[in-house]
Amino acid sequence: MGAYGVITSVVMGGGLTVLTMAVIVWAIGKSGHSWSAP
């Protein structure tokens, strides 16, 4: 149950681009960057 599972689910969904972007932004935030810090 890793990133590939999530990506596959999103791709199969076909219209969850927003969710994908949210996950990417969340991952970037966990990396330590501050894209949209409160």
Coordinates of C-alpha atoms in Angstrom, one line a residue:
M1 CA 0.0 0.0 0.0
G2 CA 2.3 2.7 -1.3
A3 CA 2.4 5.7 -3.7
Y4 CA 1.8 3.4 -6.7
G5 CA -1.5 2.2 -5.2
V6 CA -2.7 5.7 -4.7
I7 CA -1.6 6.9 -8.1
T8 CA -3.3 3.9 -9.7
S9 CA -6.5 4.6 -7.9
V10 CA -6.4 8.2 -9.0
V11 CA -5.6 7.2 -12.6
M12 CA -8.5 4.7 -12.6
G13 CA -10.7 7.4 -11.2
G14 CA -10.0 9.6 -14.2
G15 CA -11.2 12.9 -12.8
L16 CA -9.3 13.3 -9.5
T17 CA -6.6 15.6 -10.7
V18 CA -7.4 18.0 -7.9
L19 CA -6.8 15.2 -5.4
T20 CA -3.5 14.4 -7.1
M21 CA -2.3 18.0 -6.8
A22 CA -3.4 18.1 -3.2
V23 CA -1.3 15.0 -2.5
I24 CA 1.7 16.5 -4.3
V25 CA 1.4 19.8 -2.4
W26 CA 1.1 17.8 0.9
A27 CA 4.2 15.7 0.0
I28 CA 6.1 18.9 -0.8
G29 CA 5.0 20.4 2.5
K30 CA 6.3 17.3 4.4
S31 CA 9.6 17.6 2.5
G32 CA 10.2 20.8 4.5
H33 CA 9.3 23.4 1.8
S34 CA 6.8 26.2 2.6
W35 CA 4.7 26.6 -0.5
S36 CA 1.6 27.8 1.4
A37 CA 2.5 27.9 5.0
P38 CA -0.2 29.5 7.3

